[in-house]
Amino acid sequence: MEALIGLDRIRNAAKRDKALRFTNLMHHITVDLLRDGYHALKRDAASGVDDVSWHEYGEQLEERLLGLHERVQSGRYRAKPSKRIWIPKADGRQRPIGIAALEDKIVQQAVVWILNQIYEEDFLGFSYGFRSGRSQHNALDALWVGITRRKVNWVFDADIRGFFDAIDHKWLVKFVEHRIADARMIRLIRKWLRAGVSEDGQWSKAKVGTPQGSVISPILANIYLHYVLDLWVNKWRKSKASGEVIIVRYADDCAPRRRREEAVM
């Protein structure tokens, strides 16, 4: 993971200036970072529409990474649609999962590492989902501490229905542009959003949403919720709430807790 060391400069800049918009991020997508991205993937994961497994891609790894890097940097890289499968949920419904093609996973992983350097300096402390060094256990611990050590009157448990499938692309890109002014990076993200899905060999256009299961989706979801929920809640509880408000968010699930019996929103 030596390629990740060079990303520290991004994080330091993001930490120094919370209003800084990064204009030159694409050059950080190097062959070395793509190689690290490949090795970070699950080796036994299902194949996407390309039908290429992790092991098959690795048979000519260096040659393929050089070609992938050239396509990404020249703008000739084209994202493939996600292969949609359905998995059962506990309530009997089915959840759509999008499986990206292997090269899309590799590039997405590289971009996730770059974006993390910026947004880990921006995300608030009560956000736990899909973040390095944080897990559902940390979120549960925070919830337990809030309930047992504070005078909590009630807990409001919220889950945004179909959140990943309904993310507005236009607003998501606007939110990303608060920090990212690199036009090539924005185009790359848009390619994944517009790639669509393939189900039973039939392609369909994606007008909203980002596929659950893709490498890039978790951080895009966190960016979206950071602006539409986290910043708003944080400001509201400091400026308008009459009592103490504690909130724990894990992905699209959140649990605000209050000391007084009045509406949260």
Short mmCIF file of C-alpha atoms in Angstrom, two decimals:
data_model
loop_
_atom_site.label_atom_id
_atom_site.label_comp_id
_atom_site.label_asym_id
_atom_site.label_seq_id
_atom_site.Cartn_x
_atom_site.Cartn_y
_atom_site.Cartn_z
CA MET A 1 0.00 0.00 0.00
CA GLU A 2 2.91 2.34 -0.62
CA ALA A 3 0.87 4.32 -3.14
CA LEU A 4 -1.47 5.40 -0.35
CA ILE A 5 1.32 7.19 1.46
CA GLY A 6 1.46 9.86 -1.24
CA LEU A 7 -2.18 10.73 -0.58
CA ASP A 8 -1.35 12.24 2.80
CA ARG A 9 -0.80 15.62 1.15
CA ILE A 10 -4.45 15.67 0.10
CA ARG A 11 -5.61 15.01 3.64
CA ASN A 12 -3.32 17.63 5.10
CA ALA A 13 -4.60 20.22 2.63
CA ALA A 14 -8.22 19.26 3.37
CA LYS A 15 -7.56 19.60 7.08
CA ARG A 16 -5.88 23.00 6.76
CA ASP A 17 -8.59 24.55 4.61
CA LYS A 18 -12.19 23.36 4.99
CA ALA A 19 -13.26 25.51 2.04
CA LEU A 20 -10.55 24.31 -0.34
CA ARG A 21 -11.78 22.88 -3.66
CA PHE A 22 -9.34 20.38 -5.12
CA THR A 23 -8.56 21.02 -8.78
CA ASN A 24 -5.95 18.37 -9.58
CA LEU A 25 -6.76 14.93 -8.20
CA MET A 26 -6.65 12.69 -11.25
CA HIS A 27 -2.87 12.49 -11.33
CA HIS A 28 -3.05 10.61 -8.03
CA ILE A 29 -4.63 7.69 -9.90
CA THR A 30 -1.36 5.98 -10.71
CA VAL A 31 -0.59 2.46 -11.83
CA ASP A 32 0.64 1.78 -8.31
CA LEU A 33 -2.65 2.96 -6.79
CA LEU A 34 -4.61 0.85 -9.28
CA ARG A 35 -2.48 -2.14 -8.36
CA ASP A 36 -3.23 -1.57 -4.69
CA GLY A 37 -6.90 -1.25 -5.63
CA TYR A 38 -6.81 -4.61 -7.38
CA HIS A 39 -5.21 -6.32 -4.39
CA ALA A 40 -7.74 -4.74 -2.02
CA LEU A 41 -10.67 -6.40 -3.80
CA LYS A 42 -12.29 -9.61 -2.61
CA ARG A 43 -10.69 -12.45 -4.52
CA ASP A 44 -13.78 -14.67 -4.58
CA ALA A 45 -16.33 -11.95 -5.37
CA ALA A 46 -18.90 -12.55 -8.11
CA SER A 47 -18.07 -11.28 -11.60
CA GLY A 48 -19.87 -8.38 -13.22
CA VAL A 49 -21.06 -8.08 -16.81
CA ASP A 50 -17.48 -8.57 -18.01
CA ASP A 51 -17.41 -12.13 -16.57
CA VAL A 52 -13.81 -11.52 -15.49
CA SER A 53 -12.77 -12.88 -12.12
CA TRP A 54 -10.09 -11.46 -9.85
CA HIS A 55 -7.78 -14.39 -10.62
CA GLU A 56 -8.28 -14.13 -14.39
CA TYR A 57 -7.48 -10.44 -14.40
CA GLY A 58 -4.34 -11.08 -12.41
CA GLU A 59 -2.89 -13.42 -15.03
CA GLN A 60 -1.74 -10.38 -17.04
CA LEU A 61 -2.00 -7.86 -14.26
CA GLU A 62 0.73 -5.36 -15.12
CA GLU A 63 -0.14 -5.20 -18.79
CA ARG A 64 -3.82 -4.71 -17.99
CA LEU A 65 -3.16 -2.07 -15.35
CA LEU A 66 -1.00 -0.07 -17.75
CA GLY A 67 -3.79 -0.11 -20.32
CA LEU A 68 -6.41 0.76 -17.71
CA HIS A 69 -4.31 3.64 -16.41
CA GLU A 70 -3.87 5.05 -19.91
CA ARG A 71 -7.60 4.89 -20.58
CA VAL A 72 -8.47 6.56 -17.29
CA GLN A 73 -6.00 9.40 -17.76
CA SER A 74 -6.84 9.97 -21.42
CA GLY A 75 -10.59 9.94 -20.81
CA ARG A 76 -11.13 6.83 -22.95
CA TYR A 77 -12.17 4.75 -19.95
CA ARG A 78 -15.81 3.68 -20.15
CA ALA A 79 -17.73 2.38 -17.17
CA LYS A 80 -19.71 -0.82 -17.68
CA PRO A 81 -23.23 -1.28 -16.31
CA SER A 82 -23.60 -3.03 -12.98
CA LYS A 83 -25.01 -6.55 -13.04
CA ARG A 84 -28.13 -6.55 -10.91
CA ILE A 85 -28.95 -9.45 -8.64
CA TRP A 86 -31.51 -9.71 -5.88
CA ILE A 87 -30.97 -10.95 -2.35
CA PRO A 88 -33.71 -11.62 0.21
CA LYS A 89 -34.23 -9.26 3.14
CA ALA A 90 -35.34 -10.23 6.63
CA ASP A 91 -38.83 -8.76 6.04
CA GLY A 92 -39.41 -10.95 2.99
CA ARG A 93 -38.68 -8.28 0.40
CA GLN A 94 -35.69 -8.35 -1.93
CA ARG A 95 -32.75 -5.97 -2.03
CA PRO A 96 -31.15 -5.07 -5.41
CA ILE A 97 -27.37 -5.46 -5.48
CA GLY A 98 -25.17 -4.11 -8.27
CA ILE A 99 -22.01 -6.01 -9.17
CA ALA A 100 -19.51 -3.86 -11.04
CA ALA A 101 -17.08 -5.10 -13.68
CA LEU A 102 -13.62 -5.82 -12.30
CA GLU A 103 -11.87 -2.81 -13.87
CA ASP A 104 -14.63 -0.55 -12.60
CA LYS A 105 -14.03 -1.92 -9.10
CA ILE A 106 -10.31 -1.24 -9.38
CA VAL A 107 -10.72 2.38 -10.49
CA GLN A 108 -13.50 2.98 -7.99
CA GLN A 109 -11.29 1.72 -5.16
CA ALA A 110 -8.54 4.12 -6.18
CA VAL A 111 -11.01 7.02 -6.25
CA VAL A 112 -12.46 6.02 -2.88
CA TRP A 113 -9.01 6.24 -1.30
CA ILE A 114 -8.52 9.70 -2.80
CA LEU A 115 -11.94 10.98 -1.72
CA ASN A 116 -11.49 9.56 1.76
CA GLN A 117 -8.49 11.83 2.30
CA ILE A 118 -10.77 14.82 1.86
CA TYR A 119 -14.04 13.74 3.39
CA GLU A 120 -12.63 12.08 6.49
CA GLU A 121 -11.70 15.64 7.46
CA ASP A 122 -15.26 16.82 6.77
CA PHE A 123 -17.55 14.04 8.00
CA LEU A 124 -19.00 14.57 11.47
CA GLY A 125 -18.31 12.42 14.48
CA PHE A 126 -21.77 10.86 14.67
CA SER A 127 -21.43 9.34 11.17
CA TYR A 128 -20.26 5.72 11.44
CA GLY A 129 -21.21 3.82 8.30
CA PHE A 130 -18.60 2.81 5.70
CA ARG A 131 -15.78 4.78 7.30
CA SER A 132 -12.25 3.62 8.00
CA GLY A 133 -11.76 2.63 11.63
CA ARG A 134 -15.50 2.74 12.33
CA SER A 135 -18.06 -0.04 12.32
CA GLN A 136 -21.59 -0.91 13.34
CA HIS A 137 -20.15 -1.92 16.72
CA ASN A 138 -18.82 1.61 17.25
CA ALA A 139 -22.25 3.01 16.36
CA LEU A 140 -23.95 0.64 18.81
CA ASP A 141 -21.44 1.59 21.51
CA ALA A 142 -22.21 5.28 20.96
CA LEU A 143 -25.93 4.54 21.12
CA TRP A 144 -25.51 2.56 24.34
CA VAL A 145 -23.43 5.30 25.98
CA GLY A 146 -26.00 7.94 25.02
CA ILE A 147 -28.90 5.95 26.43
CA THR A 148 -27.25 4.76 29.64
CA ARG A 149 -25.24 7.85 30.61
CA ARG A 150 -27.53 10.67 29.52
CA LYS A 151 -31.06 11.54 30.59
CA VAL A 152 -32.80 10.41 27.44
CA ASN A 153 -36.59 10.73 27.23
CA TRP A 154 -37.00 8.94 23.95
CA VAL A 155 -35.22 7.53 20.92
CA PHE A 156 -36.31 8.10 17.32
CA ASP A 157 -35.12 5.37 14.95
CA ALA A 158 -35.14 6.39 11.27
CA ASP A 159 -34.32 4.43 8.12
CA ILE A 160 -34.44 6.11 4.71
CA ARG A 161 -36.45 3.75 2.52
CA GLY A 162 -34.71 2.80 -0.73
CA PHE A 163 -32.03 5.41 -0.15
CA PHE A 164 -29.31 4.00 -2.42
CA ASP A 165 -31.82 3.50 -5.24
CA ALA A 166 -33.18 7.05 -5.00
CA ILE A 167 -30.11 9.28 -4.67
CA ASP A 168 -30.54 12.29 -6.95
CA HIS A 169 -27.57 12.39 -9.35
CA LYS A 170 -27.78 16.13 -9.93
CA TRP A 171 -27.67 16.98 -6.24
CA LEU A 172 -25.02 14.37 -5.52
CA VAL A 173 -22.68 15.92 -8.09
CA LYS A 174 -23.41 19.39 -6.68
CA PHE A 175 -22.45 18.18 -3.22
CA VAL A 176 -19.24 16.59 -4.49
CA GLU A 177 -18.37 19.84 -6.25
CA HIS A 178 -18.32 21.65 -2.90
CA ARG A 179 -14.90 20.06 -2.45
CA ILE A 180 -13.94 18.70 -5.88
CA ALA A 181 -13.26 21.16 -8.71
CA ASP A 182 -11.33 18.67 -10.85
CA ALA A 183 -13.54 18.39 -13.95
CA ARG A 184 -12.00 15.05 -14.95
CA MET A 185 -12.75 13.53 -11.55
CA ILE A 186 -16.34 14.75 -11.75
CA ARG A 187 -16.69 13.22 -15.22
CA LEU A 188 -15.35 9.93 -13.90
CA ILE A 189 -17.93 9.85 -11.11
CA ARG A 190 -20.67 10.74 -13.58
CA LYS A 191 -19.63 7.78 -15.77
CA TRP A 192 -20.38 5.39 -12.93
CA LEU A 193 -23.68 7.07 -12.11
CA ARG A 194 -24.82 6.90 -15.74
CA ALA A 195 -23.53 3.40 -16.53
CA GLY A 196 -26.91 1.89 -15.76
CA VAL A 197 -27.70 -1.69 -14.79
CA SER A 198 -27.91 -4.99 -16.62
CA GLU A 199 -30.44 -7.58 -15.51
CA ASP A 200 -30.93 -10.84 -17.41
CA GLY A 201 -28.96 -9.34 -20.28
CA GLN A 202 -31.18 -6.26 -20.55
CA TRP A 203 -29.62 -2.83 -20.01
CA SER A 204 -31.58 -0.05 -18.35
CA LYS A 205 -30.60 3.57 -17.83
CA ALA A 206 -29.95 4.80 -14.31
CA LYS A 207 -31.57 8.19 -13.77
CA VAL A 208 -31.25 8.10 -9.99
CA GLY A 209 -29.45 6.02 -7.40
CA THR A 210 -26.08 4.36 -7.03
CA PRO A 211 -25.93 0.55 -6.91
CA GLN A 212 -25.64 -1.09 -3.53
CA GLY A 213 -22.64 -3.37 -3.67
CA SER A 214 -20.42 -1.14 -5.80
CA VAL A 215 -17.12 0.06 -4.34
CA ILE A 216 -17.85 3.75 -4.89
CA SER A 217 -21.44 3.81 -3.57
CA PRO A 218 -20.75 3.97 0.19
CA ILE A 219 -18.68 7.15 0.10
CA LEU A 220 -21.03 8.80 -2.41
CA ALA A 221 -23.92 7.97 -0.07
CA ASN A 222 -22.04 9.40 2.89
CA ILE A 223 -21.25 12.59 0.98
CA TYR A 224 -24.92 12.98 0.07
CA LEU A 225 -26.15 12.44 3.63
CA HIS A 226 -23.40 14.65 5.03
CA TYR A 227 -24.94 17.61 3.23
CA VAL A 228 -28.65 16.80 3.39
CA LEU A 229 -28.79 15.40 6.93
CA ASP A 230 -25.65 15.63 9.07
CA LEU A 231 -24.84 19.31 8.64
CA TRP A 232 -28.50 20.27 9.03
CA VAL A 233 -29.01 18.20 12.19
CA ASN A 234 -25.77 19.50 13.67
CA LYS A 235 -26.78 23.10 13.08
CA TRP A 236 -30.37 22.55 14.23
CA ARG A 237 -29.45 20.91 17.51
CA LYS A 238 -27.03 23.75 18.34
CA SER A 239 -29.19 26.70 17.28
CA LYS A 240 -32.86 25.71 17.62
CA ALA A 241 -33.25 22.61 19.78
CA SER A 242 -34.45 23.48 23.30
CA GLY A 243 -32.99 20.31 24.80
CA GLU A 244 -29.94 18.16 24.29
CA VAL A 245 -29.92 16.14 21.07
CA ILE A 246 -27.62 13.20 20.39
CA ILE A 247 -27.57 11.45 17.04
CA VAL A 248 -25.92 8.32 15.71
CA ARG A 249 -25.99 7.64 11.97
CA TYR A 250 -24.90 4.45 10.29
CA ALA A 251 -25.29 4.78 6.50
CA ASP A 252 -29.00 5.59 5.94
CA ASP A 253 -30.05 4.53 9.46
CA CYS A 254 -30.03 7.10 12.23
CA ALA A 255 -31.18 7.31 15.83
CA PRO A 256 -31.64 10.80 17.27
CA ARG A 257 -32.16 10.83 21.05
CA ARG A 258 -33.73 13.68 23.02
CA ARG A 259 -34.19 14.70 26.63
CA ARG A 260 -37.54 16.43 26.03
CA GLU A 261 -40.71 15.13 24.43
CA GLU A 262 -40.93 17.35 21.36
CA ALA A 263 -40.58 16.79 17.65
CA VAL A 264 -37.08 16.33 16.27
CA MET A 265 -37.88 17.76 12.84
#
